[in-house]
Amino acid sequence: GEQVEQRPPHLSVREGDSAFIICTYTDSATAYFYWYKQEPGAGLQLLMSVFSNVDRKEEQGLTVLLNKKDKRLSLNLTAAHPGDSAVYFCAVSAYAQGLTFGLGTRVSVFP
Amino acid sequence: EAAVTQSPRNKVTVTGGNVTLSCRQTNSHNYMYWYRQDTGHGLRLIHYSYGAGNLQIGDVPDGYKATRTTQEDFFLLLELASPSQTSLYFCASSEGTLGNTLYFGEGSRLIVV
C-alpha cells in the first residue's frame, strides 16, 4: 500500500523566516494531496488541497509544490509567525479508502 | 462549515473494559472515518463507512468494532480495551472519498490502564 514519509519531524524557525516541510509518497496513482494543520488540543484543519494536475499552489503565505516525477510534495510557510506553531501533516489519496498521512512535523516559531 | 462532534473528549478505562466513542456530523456527509493518532505512527485509519448500516475495514481494525447507525452518527466500540489502545482518536467526515476534504472532530483521548 501507499507509504508516505514526512520530514523533518521537528522544525524551529525564527519569526519572519520560512519553514519548509517535505513529503514523499510511493504510489504513482496518487491523485490528491493535502496539507493539514493541528493545533494543540484540536483536530486537523485543512490548509490546502492540490490535485495532481497542479505543480504549484499559493494561498495566504503558504506555497505547495508537487513533483509527480519524484513523488514529492512540499509545503513552504513564508514569513512564519507564532500562530503558525502547530503540527503539520501531509496526506495523499489514491484510492477510495481514505487518506494516508505522513507522521507530522512539529513547527515552533520563536521571536 | 462542517461540524464534527466527538464524545467523550477524555476517557479512562481499565484493561478489559468496554468503551464506546461517539461521533456526530451535521453536514449530511456520506463518509465517516475513525482514525487513531499515536506518536511515531501519525494517523491510522481504523474503520470507515459510506452510509448508514455500512462498515468498511481500515488499516488497523484489530480490537475495534464500529457501527454507523444513521447518516449523522458513527460509533467506535472497544469491547475488551487493552493498554495498546491508549491513543487519541479522531472522527472525520467527507462528502465523498477521492478528492474530498476530510473534516475532523476535536479528538477523544482514551487511556487504558
PDB file of C-alpha atoms in Angstrom:
ATOM      1  CA  GLY A   1       0.000   0.000   0.000  1.00  0.00           C
ATOM      2  CA  GLU A   2       0.834   3.659  -0.056  1.00  0.00           C
ATOM      3  CA  GLN A   3       3.734   4.821   2.089  1.00  0.00           C
ATOM      4  CA  VAL A   4       4.221   8.459   2.996  1.00  0.00           C
ATOM      5  CA  GLU A   5       7.419   9.800   4.515  1.00  0.00           C
ATOM      6  CA  GLN A   6       7.433  13.280   6.006  1.00  0.00           C
ATOM      7  CA  ARG A   7      10.408  15.279   7.179  1.00  0.00           C
ATOM      8  CA  PRO A   8      11.639  16.870   9.266  1.00  0.00           C
ATOM      9  CA  PRO A   9       9.803  15.673  12.367  1.00  0.00           C
ATOM     10  CA  HIS A  10      10.621  18.903  14.187  1.00  0.00           C
ATOM     11  CA  LEU A  11      11.336  22.374  12.901  1.00  0.00           C
ATOM     12  CA  SER A  12      12.169  25.559  14.784  1.00  0.00           C
ATOM     13  CA  VAL A  13      12.142  28.807  12.862  1.00  0.00           C
ATOM     14  CA  ARG A  14      12.510  32.432  13.781  1.00  0.00           C
ATOM     15  CA  GLU A  15       9.514  34.670  13.304  1.00  0.00           C
ATOM     16  CA  GLY A  16       9.568  36.044   9.764  1.00  0.00           C
ATOM     17  CA  ASP A  17      11.605  33.160   8.365  1.00  0.00           C
ATOM     18  CA  SER A  18      10.314  30.325   6.183  1.00  0.00           C
ATOM     19  CA  ALA A  19       9.520  26.794   7.232  1.00  0.00           C
ATOM     20  CA  PHE A  20       9.855  24.023   4.665  1.00  0.00           C
ATOM     21  CA  ILE A  21       8.324  20.563   5.002  1.00  0.00           C
ATOM     22  CA  ILE A  22       8.604  17.761   2.504  1.00  0.00           C
ATOM     23  CA  CYS A  23       6.718  14.531   1.940  1.00  0.00           C
ATOM     24  CA  THR A  24       7.454  11.684  -0.395  1.00  0.00           C
ATOM     25  CA  TYR A  25       4.961   9.037  -1.401  1.00  0.00           C
ATOM     26  CA  THR A  26       5.205   5.733  -3.198  1.00  0.00           C
ATOM     27  CA  ASP A  27       2.069   5.141  -5.243  1.00  0.00           C
ATOM     28  CA  SER A  28       2.209   6.680  -8.727  1.00  0.00           C
ATOM     29  CA  ALA A  29      -1.601   6.522  -8.892  1.00  0.00           C
ATOM     30  CA  THR A  30      -1.867   9.061  -6.078  1.00  0.00           C
ATOM     31  CA  ALA A  31      -4.035  11.876  -7.335  1.00  0.00           C
ATOM     32  CA  TYR A  32      -4.952  14.119  -4.403  1.00  0.00           C
ATOM     33  CA  PHE A  33      -2.658  15.840  -1.985  1.00  0.00           C
ATOM     34  CA  TYR A  34      -3.418  17.680   1.223  1.00  0.00           C
ATOM     35  CA  TRP A  35      -1.777  19.650   3.970  1.00  0.00           C
ATOM     36  CA  TYR A  36      -3.412  19.750   7.376  1.00  0.00           C
ATOM     37  CA  LYS A  37      -2.587  21.757  10.475  1.00  0.00           C
ATOM     38  CA  GLN A  38      -3.173  20.532  14.009  1.00  0.00           C
ATOM     39  CA  GLU A  39      -3.056  22.970  16.879  1.00  0.00           C
ATOM     40  CA  PRO A  40      -2.759  21.738  20.478  1.00  0.00           C
ATOM     41  CA  GLY A  41      -5.911  20.018  21.702  1.00  0.00           C
ATOM     42  CA  ALA A  42      -7.637  20.313  18.369  1.00  0.00           C
ATOM     43  CA  GLY A  43      -8.418  18.205  15.351  1.00  0.00           C
ATOM     44  CA  LEU A  44      -6.806  18.543  11.958  1.00  0.00           C
ATOM     45  CA  GLN A  45      -7.720  21.522   9.880  1.00  0.00           C
ATOM     46  CA  LEU A  46      -7.274  21.552   6.113  1.00  0.00           C
ATOM     47  CA  LEU A  47      -4.750  24.108   4.902  1.00  0.00           C
ATOM     48  CA  MET A  48      -4.628  23.329   1.226  1.00  0.00           C
ATOM     49  CA  SER A  49      -5.550  20.627  -1.239  1.00  0.00           C
ATOM     50  CA  VAL A  50      -3.947  20.023  -4.598  1.00  0.00           C
ATOM     51  CA  PHE A  51      -4.941  17.824  -7.486  1.00  0.00           C
ATOM     52  CA  SER A  52      -2.283  16.015  -9.464  1.00  0.00           C
ATOM     53  CA  ASN A  53      -2.510  18.351 -12.481  1.00  0.00           C
ATOM     54  CA  VAL A  54      -1.196  21.263 -10.379  1.00  0.00           C
ATOM     55  CA  ASP A  55       2.528  21.757  -9.802  1.00  0.00           C
ATOM     56  CA  ARG A  56       2.362  24.832  -7.612  1.00  0.00           C
ATOM     57  CA  LYS A  57      -0.291  26.472  -5.481  1.00  0.00           C
ATOM     58  CA  GLU A  58      -0.033  29.546  -3.294  1.00  0.00           C
ATOM     59  CA  GLU A  59      -2.526  30.743  -0.708  1.00  0.00           C
ATOM     60  CA  GLN A  60      -2.171  33.137   2.197  1.00  0.00           C
ATOM     61  CA  GLY A  61       1.527  32.754   2.843  1.00  0.00           C
ATOM     62  CA  LEU A  62       1.600  29.054   2.007  1.00  0.00           C
ATOM     63  CA  THR A  63       3.202  27.509  -1.070  1.00  0.00           C
ATOM     64  CA  VAL A  64       2.643  23.897  -2.049  1.00  0.00           C
ATOM     65  CA  LEU A  65       4.849  22.285  -4.676  1.00  0.00           C
ATOM     66  CA  LEU A  66       4.104  18.949  -6.282  1.00  0.00           C
ATOM     67  CA  ASN A  67       6.722  16.981  -8.180  1.00  0.00           C
ATOM     68  CA  LYS A  68       4.949  13.936  -9.566  1.00  0.00           C
ATOM     69  CA  LYS A  69       8.034  12.575 -11.250  1.00  0.00           C
ATOM     70  CA  ASP A  70       9.863  12.344  -7.937  1.00  0.00           C
ATOM     71  CA  LYS A  71       6.651  11.693  -5.965  1.00  0.00           C
ATOM     72  CA  ARG A  72       7.372  14.635  -3.710  1.00  0.00           C
ATOM     73  CA  LEU A  73       5.087  17.158  -2.076  1.00  0.00           C
ATOM     74  CA  SER A  74       6.275  20.162  -0.126  1.00  0.00           C
ATOM     75  CA  LEU A  75       4.852  22.955   1.980  1.00  0.00           C
ATOM     76  CA  ASN A  76       6.570  26.271   2.495  1.00  0.00           C
ATOM     77  CA  LEU A  77       5.321  28.618   5.191  1.00  0.00           C
ATOM     78  CA  THR A  78       6.671  32.014   4.245  1.00  0.00           C
ATOM     79  CA  ALA A  79       7.159  34.687   6.896  1.00  0.00           C
ATOM     80  CA  ALA A  80       6.224  32.410   9.779  1.00  0.00           C
ATOM     81  CA  HIS A  81       4.559  33.926  12.844  1.00  0.00           C
ATOM     82  CA  PRO A  82       3.802  32.450  16.279  1.00  0.00           C
ATOM     83  CA  GLY A  83       0.292  31.460  15.179  1.00  0.00           C
ATOM     84  CA  ASP A  84       1.900  29.035  12.742  1.00  0.00           C
ATOM     85  CA  SER A  85       3.259  26.950  15.602  1.00  0.00           C
ATOM     86  CA  ALA A  86       1.494  23.610  15.241  1.00  0.00           C
ATOM     87  CA  VAL A  87       1.903  20.121  13.848  1.00  0.00           C
ATOM     88  CA  TYR A  88       1.589  19.893  10.087  1.00  0.00           C
ATOM     89  CA  PHE A  89       0.578  16.747   8.247  1.00  0.00           C
ATOM     90  CA  CYS A  90       0.694  15.876   4.611  1.00  0.00           C
ATOM     91  CA  ALA A  91      -1.859  13.392   3.335  1.00  0.00           C
ATOM     92  CA  VAL A  92      -2.338  11.708  -0.013  1.00  0.00           C
ATOM     93  CA  SER A  93      -5.170   9.828  -1.635  1.00  0.00           C
ATOM     94  CA  ALA A  94      -5.132   7.340  -4.470  1.00  0.00           C
ATOM     95  CA  TYR A  95      -7.980   5.009  -3.668  1.00  0.00           C
ATOM     96  CA  ALA A  96     -11.420   5.203  -2.148  1.00  0.00           C
ATOM     97  CA  GLN A  97     -10.478   4.103   1.348  1.00  0.00           C
ATOM     98  CA  GLY A  98      -9.355   7.459   2.603  1.00  0.00           C
ATOM     99  CA  LEU A  99      -6.129   9.265   3.148  1.00  0.00           C
ATOM    100  CA  THR A 100      -2.629   8.122   4.005  1.00  0.00           C
ATOM    101  CA  PHE A 101      -0.952  10.563   6.355  1.00  0.00           C
ATOM    102  CA  GLY A 102       2.639  11.459   6.990  1.00  0.00           C
ATOM    103  CA  LEU A 103       3.855  11.316  10.590  1.00  0.00           C
ATOM    104  CA  GLY A 104       3.709  15.054  11.015  1.00  0.00           C
ATOM    105  CA  THR A 105       6.134  17.930  11.516  1.00  0.00           C
ATOM    106  CA  ARG A 106       6.049  19.937  14.721  1.00  0.00           C
ATOM    107  CA  VAL A 107       6.784  23.551  13.811  1.00  0.00           C
ATOM    108  CA  SER A 108       7.797  26.007  16.509  1.00  0.00           C
ATOM    109  CA  VAL A 109       8.060  29.681  15.653  1.00  0.00           C
ATOM    110  CA  PHE A 110      10.109  31.745  18.081  1.00  0.00           C
ATOM    111  CA  PRO A 111      10.524  35.527  18.258  1.00  0.00           C
TER     112      PRO A 111
ATOM    113  CA  GLU B   1     -18.710  24.861   7.773  1.00  0.00           C
ATOM    114  CA  ALA B   2     -18.608  21.150   8.511  1.00  0.00           C
ATOM    115  CA  ALA B   3     -19.153  20.255  12.134  1.00  0.00           C
ATOM    116  CA  VAL B   4     -17.974  17.004  13.628  1.00  0.00           C
ATOM    117  CA  THR B   5     -18.537  16.454  17.313  1.00  0.00           C
ATOM    118  CA  GLN B   6     -16.939  13.705  19.359  1.00  0.00           C
ATOM    119  CA  SER B   7     -17.708  12.440  22.822  1.00  0.00           C
ATOM    120  CA  PRO B   8     -16.345  11.858  25.310  1.00  0.00           C
ATOM    121  CA  ARG B   9     -13.332  14.111  24.903  1.00  0.00           C
ATOM    122  CA  ASN B  10     -11.444  12.202  27.569  1.00  0.00           C
ATOM    123  CA  LYS B  11     -11.923   8.713  28.911  1.00  0.00           C
ATOM    124  CA  VAL B  12     -10.022   6.470  31.281  1.00  0.00           C
ATOM    125  CA  THR B  13     -10.897   2.795  31.476  1.00  0.00           C
ATOM    126  CA  VAL B  14      -9.365  -0.381  32.819  1.00  0.00           C
ATOM    127  CA  THR B  15      -7.952  -3.245  30.809  1.00  0.00           C
ATOM    128  CA  GLY B  16     -10.840  -5.403  29.629  1.00  0.00           C
ATOM    129  CA  GLY B  17     -13.284  -2.558  29.919  1.00  0.00           C
ATOM    130  CA  ASN B  18     -15.947  -1.636  27.412  1.00  0.00           C
ATOM    131  CA  VAL B  19     -15.704   1.759  25.709  1.00  0.00           C
ATOM    132  CA  THR B  20     -17.841   3.494  23.128  1.00  0.00           C
ATOM    133  CA  LEU B  21     -16.651   6.611  21.363  1.00  0.00           C
ATOM    134  CA  SER B  22     -19.323   8.637  19.632  1.00  0.00           C
ATOM    135  CA  CYS B  23     -19.175  10.887  16.625  1.00  0.00           C
ATOM    136  CA  ARG B  24     -21.857  13.038  15.056  1.00  0.00           C
ATOM    137  CA  GLN B  25     -21.584  15.111  11.909  1.00  0.00           C
ATOM    138  CA  THR B  26     -24.205  17.636  10.902  1.00  0.00           C
ATOM    139  CA  ASN B  27     -23.472  18.103   7.223  1.00  0.00           C
ATOM    140  CA  SER B  28     -25.085  15.054   5.711  1.00  0.00           C
ATOM    141  CA  HIS B  29     -21.720  13.764   4.571  1.00  0.00           C
ATOM    142  CA  ASN B  30     -21.762  10.281   3.162  1.00  0.00           C
ATOM    143  CA  TYR B  31     -18.426   9.141   4.520  1.00  0.00           C
ATOM    144  CA  MET B  32     -17.297   8.939   8.118  1.00  0.00           C
ATOM    145  CA  TYR B  33     -13.987   7.709   9.464  1.00  0.00           C
ATOM    146  CA  TRP B  34     -12.306   6.724  12.685  1.00  0.00           C
ATOM    147  CA  TYR B  35      -8.565   7.329  13.000  1.00  0.00           C
ATOM    148  CA  ARG B  36      -6.170   6.866  15.857  1.00  0.00           C
ATOM    149  CA  GLN B  37      -3.181   9.137  16.337  1.00  0.00           C
ATOM    150  CA  ASP B  38      -0.042   7.911  18.024  1.00  0.00           C
ATOM    151  CA  THR B  39       3.430   9.341  18.308  1.00  0.00           C
ATOM    152  CA  GLY B  40       5.640   7.761  15.700  1.00  0.00           C
ATOM    153  CA  HIS B  41       2.689   6.446  13.705  1.00  0.00           C
ATOM    154  CA  GLY B  42       0.760   9.526  12.692  1.00  0.00           C
ATOM    155  CA  LEU B  43      -2.899   8.962  11.895  1.00  0.00           C
ATOM    156  CA  ARG B  44      -4.040   5.480  11.053  1.00  0.00           C
ATOM    157  CA  LEU B  45      -7.430   4.531   9.706  1.00  0.00           C
ATOM    158  CA  ILE B  46      -9.391   2.095  11.867  1.00  0.00           C
ATOM    159  CA  HIS B  47     -12.790   1.885  10.180  1.00  0.00           C
ATOM    160  CA  TYR B  48     -14.874   3.952   7.830  1.00  0.00           C
ATOM    161  CA  SER B  49     -18.385   3.982   6.458  1.00  0.00           C
ATOM    162  CA  TYR B  50     -20.107   5.331   3.393  1.00  0.00           C
ATOM    163  CA  GLY B  51     -23.591   5.375   4.823  1.00  0.00           C
ATOM    164  CA  ALA B  52     -25.960   4.186   7.497  1.00  0.00           C
ATOM    165  CA  GLY B  53     -25.546   0.482   8.094  1.00  0.00           C
ATOM    166  CA  ASN B  54     -22.303   0.283   6.128  1.00  0.00           C
ATOM    167  CA  LEU B  55     -18.888  -0.500   7.587  1.00  0.00           C
ATOM    168  CA  GLN B  56     -15.518  -0.795   5.886  1.00  0.00           C
ATOM    169  CA  ILE B  57     -12.296  -2.025   7.412  1.00  0.00           C
ATOM    170  CA  GLY B  58      -9.399   0.359   7.574  1.00  0.00           C
ATOM    171  CA  ASP B  59      -5.706  -0.261   8.092  1.00  0.00           C
ATOM    172  CA  VAL B  60      -5.659  -1.064  11.812  1.00  0.00           C
ATOM    173  CA  PRO B  61      -9.056  -2.628  12.634  1.00  0.00           C
ATOM    174  CA  ASP B  62      -7.998  -5.296  15.141  1.00  0.00           C
ATOM    175  CA  GLY B  63      -9.669  -4.877  18.519  1.00  0.00           C
ATOM    176  CA  TYR B  64     -12.203  -2.377  17.228  1.00  0.00           C
ATOM    177  CA  LYS B  65     -15.768  -2.563  16.090  1.00  0.00           C
ATOM    178  CA  ALA B  66     -17.745   0.270  14.614  1.00  0.00           C
ATOM    179  CA  THR B  67     -21.313   0.971  13.741  1.00  0.00           C
ATOM    180  CA  ARG B  68     -22.952   3.640  11.601  1.00  0.00           C
ATOM    181  CA  THR B  69     -26.472   3.924  12.919  1.00  0.00           C
ATOM    182  CA  THR B  70     -27.576   6.952  10.924  1.00  0.00           C
ATOM    183  CA  GLN B  71     -26.168   9.323   8.332  1.00  0.00           C
ATOM    184  CA  GLU B  72     -25.007  11.506  11.225  1.00  0.00           C
ATOM    185  CA  ASP B  73     -23.745   9.035  13.813  1.00  0.00           C
ATOM    186  CA  PHE B  74     -20.702   6.769  13.785  1.00  0.00           C
ATOM    187  CA  PHE B  75     -19.579   4.850  16.857  1.00  0.00           C
ATOM    188  CA  LEU B  76     -16.296   3.171  17.673  1.00  0.00           C
ATOM    189  CA  LEU B  77     -16.520   0.231  20.052  1.00  0.00           C
ATOM    190  CA  LEU B  78     -13.756  -1.252  22.152  1.00  0.00           C
ATOM    191  CA  GLU B  79     -15.284  -4.282  23.834  1.00  0.00           C
ATOM    192  CA  LEU B  80     -12.164  -5.504  25.614  1.00  0.00           C
ATOM    193  CA  ALA B  81      -9.929  -2.495  25.911  1.00  0.00           C
ATOM    194  CA  SER B  82      -6.190  -3.053  26.126  1.00  0.00           C
ATOM    195  CA  PRO B  83      -3.345  -0.661  27.049  1.00  0.00           C
ATOM    196  CA  SER B  84      -2.212  -0.725  23.411  1.00  0.00           C
ATOM    197  CA  GLN B  85      -5.430   1.093  22.563  1.00  0.00           C
ATOM    198  CA  THR B  86      -4.433   4.089  24.633  1.00  0.00           C
ATOM    199  CA  SER B  87      -4.480   6.771  21.990  1.00  0.00           C
ATOM    200  CA  LEU B  88      -6.034   9.918  20.619  1.00  0.00           C
ATOM    201  CA  TYR B  89      -8.995   9.047  18.420  1.00  0.00           C
ATOM    202  CA  PHE B  90     -10.306  11.262  15.678  1.00  0.00           C
ATOM    203  CA  CYS B  91     -13.539  11.043  13.807  1.00  0.00           C
ATOM    204  CA  ALA B  92     -13.829  12.667  10.397  1.00  0.00           C
ATOM    205  CA  SER B  93     -16.407  13.042   7.688  1.00  0.00           C
ATOM    206  CA  SER B  94     -16.370  13.802   3.993  1.00  0.00           C
ATOM    207  CA  GLU B  95     -18.898  14.135   1.238  1.00  0.00           C
ATOM    208  CA  GLY B  96     -17.176  11.510  -0.886  1.00  0.00           C
ATOM    209  CA  THR B  97     -13.748   9.962  -0.804  1.00  0.00           C
ATOM    210  CA  LEU B  98     -11.257  10.642  -3.525  1.00  0.00           C
ATOM    211  CA  GLY B  99     -10.631  14.343  -3.750  1.00  0.00           C
ATOM    212  CA  ASN B 100     -12.971  15.261  -0.945  1.00  0.00           C
ATOM    213  CA  THR B 101     -11.835  17.185   2.090  1.00  0.00           C
ATOM    214  CA  LEU B 102     -11.998  15.455   5.458  1.00  0.00           C
ATOM    215  CA  TYR B 103     -13.458  17.432   8.340  1.00  0.00           C
ATOM    216  CA  PHE B 104     -12.156  16.334  11.703  1.00  0.00           C
ATOM    217  CA  GLY B 105     -13.596  16.349  15.171  1.00  0.00           C
ATOM    218  CA  GLU B 106     -11.548  17.594  18.095  1.00  0.00           C
ATOM    219  CA  GLY B 107     -10.492  14.155  19.220  1.00  0.00           C
ATOM    220  CA  SER B 108     -11.184  11.750  22.067  1.00  0.00           C
ATOM    221  CA  ARG B 109      -8.301  10.857  24.307  1.00  0.00           C
ATOM    222  CA  LEU B 110      -8.557   7.328  25.676  1.00  0.00           C
ATOM    223  CA  ILE B 111      -6.338   5.921  28.390  1.00  0.00           C
ATOM    224  CA  VAL B 112      -6.493   2.232  29.185  1.00  0.00           C
ATOM    225  CA  VAL B 113      -4.818   1.365  32.481  1.00  0.00           C
TER     226      VAL B 113
END
